[in-house]
Each structure stands twice: as C-alpha cells, then as structure tokens.
Amino acid sequence: MTMKDAAQRAIQLMDLTSLNNDDSVETISKLCAAAKTDFGSPAAICVYPEMVVWSKLELSRLGLNSVKVATVTNFPEGSENVDRAQAETERAVAAGADEVDVVFPYKALIGGDSQVGFNLVKACKAACAEKAKLKVIIESGELKTAELIRQASEIAIAAGADFIKTSTGKVPVNATLEATEIMLKAIQNSGAQCGFKAAGGVRTAEDAAKYLELAASIMGAQWVCADNFRFGASSLLGNLLNTLSDAEAVEKDGY
C-alpha cells in the first residue's frame, strides 16, 4: 500500500474529532468545514453532545449530508452508573446523533467486576434502538494487559456493541497496534457483526497504513470500510491532506 493510497482510504474512514472543553459553535463550524476536502470527506465528525444539533445544521449547510455525527457519553471517566450512561445516550440520540461512543466502565473491570460493563453496554445499546450505532470505548491503554483488553472487548461485543474502540484520547496511552490486534481478534472470534475504531495516537499516513494493513490481515481487505473500521483523530487529517497534495503535485510535475 502506498502512502497516497493509505491517506486516501484513511480520510474516508475518519471520525474527525473535537472534544475540547472550550469547544464553541465557531470551533465546530471550523471542524465541519474541514470535513469538506478535495480528496473526499470523513465518515463522521465526533463532538460533545451539546454540539450535535449545530453539527447537523452545519454539515447540511455545507452539503455534507453523508457525513455522520458521532458524540460521546459516560465520557471520559467511564462511570459505573448504568442509569446515567443510558440517560445520556438517550438524550444524544434524541438530539440526532447518528453514532454514540460510550465509555466502558473499565475501572470496574480492573477491579474484578465484569457484570456492570455488560449491563451498561446493553442499556446504552437499547437507548440507541435502531436510530444510532453504539461504539464502546474500552480504554485499552488503562486496561494495559492483553487479558483485560480481550475481556473488555468480548463483554462489549456480547452486550451488543456495533463497534469497539480503543480509547477516549484523554489518557497517556491511546491506540496501539498491540491492542488493536487483540481487539480485532476478539471481533473475529466472536463471529459478531462488530466494527473497530482506533482512537488517539494515529497522526500520520504511515501510522494509518500500519493499522489498515493489520486490519486487512486479520479481517480481510473487504472488511476494512467505513461500516466496520474507523480512525478517531483530530490532527490526522492535516497530515493526510499534505500527503495527498504532495503526491498530486508530483504527479502533475511528471516525477
């Protein structure tokens, strides 16, 4: 896979993300505008729940109706409060979110409680009903061990997750290839229709290529599409556009 190929594919698999405490309507308008590139648009933008309605309006104004709006719940701490996570998810879906990224109660799992994670994911899946996809953030960098990463993945999948996602992007260690391999194999072994999202730490076309190649080697090349595979990132897009612009300039110059 060339870097240009990787960059082109990665743009279409991105959840272009802004989850900052100082986000404003101006910030999110700029995010939506950034989603309109000469090389296609990302699969989704990911924003805080209070920005869902504004995001939908801005994307529509820009003619980007195919771009989904994702949001986050139980974020970023991964509380064990099932009722709160479910209520947040219900409100997000009512606001028009197409996808909800909920944080798994990973601290409870580290402490030995696997049931609350199952209950929370199941409740949030019910809150999504048929209106939104549920992406479950297991926070692999905090789980640390292969066994806990595998266990969290399996619990989330069994409870009905549409995607499992590495990270919130708010901890020291986010997506890694090692965690990705464990999570993809959990999906493969489950036989379930579940996707995967690498979030945080994927910053360049070279990084993206490694994840794309790993996913294809485990799940098959045809599986790696926006319905099944995403990158969650804020800074990745600029690098991808630079990679594609440089490649386009070289082609035009005949080199």
PDB file of C-alpha atoms in Angstrom, residues 42-240:
ATOM      1  CA  PRO A  42     -14.552  11.676   6.613  1.00  0.00           C
ATOM      2  CA  ALA A  43     -17.107   9.092   7.678  1.00  0.00           C
ATOM      3  CA  ALA A  44     -18.179  11.188  10.664  1.00  0.00           C
ATOM      4  CA  ILE A  45     -17.362  14.089  12.909  1.00  0.00           C
ATOM      5  CA  CYS A  46     -17.283  13.454  16.650  1.00  0.00           C
ATOM      6  CA  VAL A  47     -18.332  16.213  19.064  1.00  0.00           C
ATOM      7  CA  TYR A  48     -19.728  16.688  22.546  1.00  0.00           C
ATOM      8  CA  PRO A  49     -23.500  16.085  22.901  1.00  0.00           C
ATOM      9  CA  GLU A  50     -24.363  19.780  23.137  1.00  0.00           C
ATOM     10  CA  MET A  51     -22.822  20.309  19.701  1.00  0.00           C
ATOM     11  CA  VAL A  52     -24.762  17.569  17.888  1.00  0.00           C
ATOM     12  CA  VAL A  53     -27.610  19.792  16.656  1.00  0.00           C
ATOM     13  CA  TRP A  54     -25.225  22.533  15.484  1.00  0.00           C
ATOM     14  CA  SER A  55     -23.057  19.964  13.709  1.00  0.00           C
ATOM     15  CA  LYS A  56     -26.021  18.546  11.826  1.00  0.00           C
ATOM     16  CA  LEU A  57     -27.054  22.025  10.708  1.00  0.00           C
ATOM     17  CA  GLU A  58     -23.531  22.952   9.592  1.00  0.00           C
ATOM     18  CA  LEU A  59     -22.954  19.717   7.693  1.00  0.00           C
ATOM     19  CA  SER A  60     -26.265  20.163   5.921  1.00  0.00           C
ATOM     20  CA  ARG A  61     -25.378  23.760   5.029  1.00  0.00           C
ATOM     21  CA  LEU A  62     -22.096  22.543   3.562  1.00  0.00           C
ATOM     22  CA  GLY A  63     -23.788  19.807   1.539  1.00  0.00           C
ATOM     23  CA  LEU A  64     -22.108  17.094   3.603  1.00  0.00           C
ATOM     24  CA  ASN A  65     -25.228  15.127   4.388  1.00  0.00           C
ATOM     25  CA  SER A  66     -23.407  11.803   4.070  1.00  0.00           C
ATOM     26  CA  VAL A  67     -21.103  12.667   6.997  1.00  0.00           C
ATOM     27  CA  LYS A  68     -22.418  11.174  10.239  1.00  0.00           C
ATOM     28  CA  VAL A  69     -22.428  12.959  13.578  1.00  0.00           C
ATOM     29  CA  ALA A  70     -20.992  10.978  16.469  1.00  0.00           C
ATOM     30  CA  THR A  71     -20.949  12.003  20.110  1.00  0.00           C
ATOM     31  CA  VAL A  72     -19.732  10.677  23.450  1.00  0.00           C
ATOM     32  CA  THR A  73     -21.428   9.535  26.652  1.00  0.00           C
ATOM     33  CA  ASN A  74     -20.159   8.380  30.051  1.00  0.00           C
ATOM     34  CA  PHE A  75     -17.123  10.337  28.893  1.00  0.00           C
ATOM     35  CA  PRO A  76     -14.285  10.297  29.670  1.00  0.00           C
ATOM     36  CA  GLU A  77     -14.291   8.720  33.113  1.00  0.00           C
ATOM     37  CA  GLY A  78     -16.185   5.502  32.350  1.00  0.00           C
ATOM     38  CA  SER A  79     -18.510   5.663  35.349  1.00  0.00           C
ATOM     39  CA  GLU A  80     -20.260   2.550  36.654  1.00  0.00           C
ATOM     40  CA  ASN A  81     -23.587   4.424  36.770  1.00  0.00           C
ATOM     41  CA  VAL A  82     -25.673   2.492  34.237  1.00  0.00           C
ATOM     42  CA  ASP A  83     -28.736   4.713  34.557  1.00  0.00           C
ATOM     43  CA  ARG A  84     -26.729   7.875  33.906  1.00  0.00           C
ATOM     44  CA  ALA A  85     -24.963   6.423  30.880  1.00  0.00           C
ATOM     45  CA  GLN A  86     -28.266   5.233  29.472  1.00  0.00           C
ATOM     46  CA  ALA A  87     -29.929   8.612  30.049  1.00  0.00           C
ATOM     47  CA  GLU A  88     -27.019  10.455  28.401  1.00  0.00           C
ATOM     48  CA  THR A  89     -27.220   8.106  25.438  1.00  0.00           C
ATOM     49  CA  GLU A  90     -30.988   8.580  25.127  1.00  0.00           C
ATOM     50  CA  ARG A  91     -30.517  12.370  25.075  1.00  0.00           C
ATOM     51  CA  ALA A  92     -27.754  12.130  22.488  1.00  0.00           C
ATOM     52  CA  VAL A  93     -29.911  10.020  20.196  1.00  0.00           C
ATOM     53  CA  ALA A  94     -32.867  12.370  20.698  1.00  0.00           C
ATOM     54  CA  ALA A  95     -30.605  15.271  19.651  1.00  0.00           C
ATOM     55  CA  GLY A  96     -29.938  13.482  16.360  1.00  0.00           C
ATOM     56  CA  ALA A  97     -26.623  11.708  16.921  1.00  0.00           C
ATOM     57  CA  ASP A  98     -26.031   9.007  14.317  1.00  0.00           C
ATOM     58  CA  GLU A  99     -23.420   7.276  16.474  1.00  0.00           C
ATOM     59  CA  VAL A 100     -22.712   7.234  20.205  1.00  0.00           C
ATOM     60  CA  ASP A 101     -19.266   6.456  21.626  1.00  0.00           C
ATOM     61  CA  VAL A 102     -19.837   5.328  25.224  1.00  0.00           C
ATOM     62  CA  VAL A 103     -17.021   4.715  27.680  1.00  0.00           C
ATOM     63  CA  PHE A 104     -16.984   1.211  29.156  1.00  0.00           C
ATOM     64  CA  PRO A 105     -16.610   1.135  32.976  1.00  0.00           C
ATOM     65  CA  TYR A 106     -13.047  -0.064  32.627  1.00  0.00           C
ATOM     66  CA  LYS A 107     -12.029   0.743  36.215  1.00  0.00           C
ATOM     67  CA  ALA A 108     -14.726  -1.618  37.456  1.00  0.00           C
ATOM     68  CA  LEU A 109     -13.368  -4.363  35.209  1.00  0.00           C
ATOM     69  CA  ILE A 110      -9.843  -3.773  36.522  1.00  0.00           C
ATOM     70  CA  GLY A 111     -11.350  -4.188  39.995  1.00  0.00           C
ATOM     71  CA  GLY A 112     -12.880  -7.535  39.037  1.00  0.00           C
ATOM     72  CA  ASP A 113     -16.468  -6.519  38.183  1.00  0.00           C
ATOM     73  CA  SER A 114     -17.339  -7.684  34.668  1.00  0.00           C
ATOM     74  CA  GLN A 115     -21.118  -7.550  35.044  1.00  0.00           C
ATOM     75  CA  VAL A 116     -21.545  -3.780  35.256  1.00  0.00           C
ATOM     76  CA  GLY A 117     -19.791  -3.361  31.909  1.00  0.00           C
ATOM     77  CA  PHE A 118     -22.154  -5.791  30.238  1.00  0.00           C
ATOM     78  CA  ASN A 119     -25.179  -4.114  31.840  1.00  0.00           C
ATOM     79  CA  LEU A 120     -24.056  -0.617  30.822  1.00  0.00           C
ATOM     80  CA  VAL A 121     -23.369  -1.503  27.204  1.00  0.00           C
ATOM     81  CA  LYS A 122     -26.635  -3.407  26.921  1.00  0.00           C
ATOM     82  CA  ALA A 123     -28.587  -0.459  28.369  1.00  0.00           C
ATOM     83  CA  CYS A 124     -26.911   2.030  26.036  1.00  0.00           C
ATOM     84  CA  LYS A 125     -27.499  -0.255  23.053  1.00  0.00           C
ATOM     85  CA  ALA A 126     -31.201  -0.291  23.966  1.00  0.00           C
ATOM     86  CA  ALA A 127     -31.122   3.518  24.191  1.00  0.00           C
ATOM     87  CA  CYS A 128     -29.730   3.683  20.663  1.00  0.00           C
ATOM     88  CA  ALA A 129     -32.503   1.384  19.433  1.00  0.00           C
ATOM     89  CA  GLU A 130     -32.350   1.392  15.634  1.00  0.00           C
ATOM     90  CA  LYS A 131     -31.582   5.098  15.443  1.00  0.00           C
ATOM     91  CA  ALA A 132     -27.851   5.171  16.181  1.00  0.00           C
ATOM     92  CA  LYS A 133     -24.809   2.914  16.239  1.00  0.00           C
ATOM     93  CA  LEU A 134     -23.133   2.238  19.574  1.00  0.00           C
ATOM     94  CA  LYS A 135     -19.332   2.428  19.717  1.00  0.00           C
ATOM     95  CA  VAL A 136     -17.896   1.198  23.027  1.00  0.00           C
ATOM     96  CA  ILE A 137     -14.630   2.743  24.249  1.00  0.00           C
ATOM     97  CA  ILE A 138     -12.790   0.155  26.327  1.00  0.00           C
ATOM     98  CA  GLU A 139      -9.806   2.431  27.177  1.00  0.00           C
ATOM     99  CA  SER A 140      -7.199  -0.165  26.260  1.00  0.00           C
ATOM    100  CA  GLY A 141      -4.276   1.963  27.464  1.00  0.00           C
ATOM    101  CA  GLU A 142      -5.640   1.901  31.007  1.00  0.00           C
ATOM    102  CA  LEU A 143      -6.598  -1.785  30.929  1.00  0.00           C
ATOM    103  CA  LYS A 144      -2.964  -2.450  29.969  1.00  0.00           C
ATOM    104  CA  THR A 145      -2.905  -6.265  29.942  1.00  0.00           C
ATOM    105  CA  ALA A 146      -3.836  -8.392  26.940  1.00  0.00           C
ATOM    106  CA  GLU A 147      -6.264 -10.369  29.078  1.00  0.00           C
ATOM    107  CA  LEU A 148      -8.208  -7.313  30.272  1.00  0.00           C
ATOM    108  CA  ILE A 149      -8.287  -5.794  26.775  1.00  0.00           C
ATOM    109  CA  ARG A 150      -9.620  -9.075  25.418  1.00  0.00           C
ATOM    110  CA  GLN A 151     -12.151  -9.416  28.235  1.00  0.00           C
ATOM    111  CA  ALA A 152     -13.500  -5.882  27.827  1.00  0.00           C
ATOM    112  CA  SER A 153     -13.785  -6.407  24.072  1.00  0.00           C
ATOM    113  CA  GLU A 154     -15.640  -9.679  24.491  1.00  0.00           C
ATOM    114  CA  ILE A 155     -18.032  -8.216  27.061  1.00  0.00           C
ATOM    115  CA  ALA A 156     -18.823  -5.204  24.876  1.00  0.00           C
ATOM    116  CA  ILE A 157     -19.402  -7.379  21.817  1.00  0.00           C
ATOM    117  CA  ALA A 158     -21.623  -9.794  23.744  1.00  0.00           C
ATOM    118  CA  ALA A 159     -23.684  -6.876  25.080  1.00  0.00           C
ATOM    119  CA  GLY A 160     -24.417  -5.616  21.567  1.00  0.00           C
ATOM    120  CA  ALA A 161     -21.693  -3.100  20.647  1.00  0.00           C
ATOM    121  CA  ASP A 162     -21.708  -2.067  16.990  1.00  0.00           C
ATOM    122  CA  PHE A 163     -18.039  -1.062  17.309  1.00  0.00           C
ATOM    123  CA  ILE A 164     -15.353  -1.452  19.921  1.00  0.00           C
ATOM    124  CA  LYS A 165     -12.974   1.486  20.244  1.00  0.00           C
ATOM    125  CA  THR A 166      -9.531   1.690  21.804  1.00  0.00           C
ATOM    126  CA  SER A 167      -9.523   4.976  23.645  1.00  0.00           C
ATOM    127  CA  THR A 168     -11.014   8.273  24.746  1.00  0.00           C
ATOM    128  CA  GLY A 169      -7.886  10.136  23.679  1.00  0.00           C
ATOM    129  CA  LYS A 170      -7.780  11.571  27.209  1.00  0.00           C
ATOM    130  CA  VAL A 171      -5.255   9.173  28.765  1.00  0.00           C
ATOM    131  CA  PRO A 172      -1.474   8.786  28.341  1.00  0.00           C
ATOM    132  CA  VAL A 173      -1.660   5.636  26.170  1.00  0.00           C
ATOM    133  CA  ASN A 174      -4.302   5.546  23.465  1.00  0.00           C
ATOM    134  CA  ALA A 175      -4.467   3.358  20.342  1.00  0.00           C
ATOM    135  CA  THR A 176      -1.625   0.891  19.837  1.00  0.00           C
ATOM    136  CA  LEU A 177      -1.117  -1.812  17.251  1.00  0.00           C
ATOM    137  CA  GLU A 178      -0.832  -4.381  20.037  1.00  0.00           C
ATOM    138  CA  ALA A 179      -4.240  -3.515  21.495  1.00  0.00           C
ATOM    139  CA  THR A 180      -5.717  -3.302  18.008  1.00  0.00           C
ATOM    140  CA  GLU A 181      -4.639  -6.844  17.211  1.00  0.00           C
ATOM    141  CA  ILE A 182      -6.219  -8.178  20.407  1.00  0.00           C
ATOM    142  CA  MET A 183      -9.475  -6.316  19.737  1.00  0.00           C
ATOM    143  CA  LEU A 184      -9.703  -7.341  16.088  1.00  0.00           C
ATOM    144  CA  LYS A 185      -9.134 -10.973  17.009  1.00  0.00           C
ATOM    145  CA  ALA A 186     -11.880 -10.703  19.627  1.00  0.00           C
ATOM    146  CA  ILE A 187     -14.232  -9.482  16.886  1.00  0.00           C
ATOM    147  CA  GLN A 188     -13.086 -12.260  14.555  1.00  0.00           C
ATOM    148  CA  ASN A 189     -13.517 -14.960  17.204  1.00  0.00           C
ATOM    149  CA  SER A 190     -16.966 -13.688  18.219  1.00  0.00           C
ATOM    150  CA  GLY A 191     -18.437 -14.057  14.751  1.00  0.00           C
ATOM    151  CA  ALA A 192     -20.473 -10.923  15.531  1.00  0.00           C
ATOM    152  CA  GLN A 193     -21.101  -8.004  13.203  1.00  0.00           C
ATOM    153  CA  CYS A 194     -18.943  -5.547  15.107  1.00  0.00           C
ATOM    154  CA  GLY A 195     -16.580  -2.862  13.886  1.00  0.00           C
ATOM    155  CA  PHE A 196     -13.372  -1.396  15.295  1.00  0.00           C
ATOM    156  CA  LYS A 197     -12.171   2.156  15.921  1.00  0.00           C
ATOM    157  CA  ALA A 198      -8.590   3.200  16.666  1.00  0.00           C
ATOM    158  CA  ALA A 199      -8.636   6.486  18.558  1.00  0.00           C
ATOM    159  CA  GLY A 200      -5.759   8.663  19.645  1.00  0.00           C
ATOM    160  CA  GLY A 201      -2.140   8.319  18.598  1.00  0.00           C
ATOM    161  CA  VAL A 202      -2.765   7.860  14.859  1.00  0.00           C
ATOM    162  CA  ARG A 203      -1.210  11.012  13.440  1.00  0.00           C
ATOM    163  CA  THR A 204       0.298  10.266  10.013  1.00  0.00           C
ATOM    164  CA  ALA A 205      -0.398   8.389   6.803  1.00  0.00           C
ATOM    165  CA  GLU A 206       2.360   5.989   7.837  1.00  0.00           C
ATOM    166  CA  ASP A 207       0.580   5.299  11.137  1.00  0.00           C
ATOM    167  CA  ALA A 208      -2.731   4.808   9.332  1.00  0.00           C
ATOM    168  CA  ALA A 209      -1.185   2.389   6.841  1.00  0.00           C
ATOM    169  CA  LYS A 210       0.006   0.119   9.654  1.00  0.00           C
ATOM    170  CA  TYR A 211      -3.497  -0.087  11.138  1.00  0.00           C
ATOM    171  CA  LEU A 212      -5.122  -0.653   7.754  1.00  0.00           C
ATOM    172  CA  GLU A 213      -2.688  -3.452   6.915  1.00  0.00           C
ATOM    173  CA  LEU A 214      -3.176  -5.106  10.309  1.00  0.00           C
ATOM    174  CA  ALA A 215      -6.976  -4.984   9.990  1.00  0.00           C
ATOM    175  CA  ALA A 216      -6.866  -6.410   6.473  1.00  0.00           C
ATOM    176  CA  SER A 217      -4.549  -9.233   7.568  1.00  0.00           C
ATOM    177  CA  ILE A 218      -6.951 -10.318  10.327  1.00  0.00           C
ATOM    178  CA  MET A 219     -10.397  -9.454   8.972  1.00  0.00           C
ATOM    179  CA  GLY A 220      -9.812  -9.382   5.195  1.00  0.00           C
ATOM    180  CA  ALA A 221      -9.381  -6.431   2.871  1.00  0.00           C
ATOM    181  CA  GLN A 222     -13.096  -6.188   2.045  1.00  0.00           C
ATOM    182  CA  TRP A 223     -13.955  -5.780   5.720  1.00  0.00           C
ATOM    183  CA  VAL A 224     -11.945  -2.576   6.027  1.00  0.00           C
ATOM    184  CA  CYS A 225     -14.594   0.016   5.146  1.00  0.00           C
ATOM    185  CA  ALA A 226     -16.391   2.795   6.991  1.00  0.00           C
ATOM    186  CA  ASP A 227     -19.130   0.427   8.166  1.00  0.00           C
ATOM    187  CA  ASN A 228     -16.526  -1.605  10.045  1.00  0.00           C
ATOM    188  CA  PHE A 229     -13.374   0.427  10.592  1.00  0.00           C
ATOM    189  CA  ARG A 230     -12.695   3.965  11.827  1.00  0.00           C
ATOM    190  CA  PHE A 231      -9.919   6.225  12.963  1.00  0.00           C
ATOM    191  CA  GLY A 232     -10.775   8.715  15.692  1.00  0.00           C
ATOM    192  CA  ALA A 233      -8.460  11.702  15.343  1.00  0.00           C
ATOM    193  CA  SER A 234      -8.175  15.472  15.413  1.00  0.00           C
ATOM    194  CA  SER A 235      -4.701  16.046  13.962  1.00  0.00           C
ATOM    195  CA  LEU A 236      -4.546  13.202  11.417  1.00  0.00           C
ATOM    196  CA  LEU A 237      -6.471  14.964   8.645  1.00  0.00           C
ATOM    197  CA  GLY A 238      -3.852  17.646   8.038  1.00  0.00           C
ATOM    198  CA  ASN A 239      -1.109  15.066   7.533  1.00  0.00           C
ATOM    199  CA  LEU A 240      -3.272  13.018   5.184  1.00  0.00           C
TER     200      LEU A 240
END
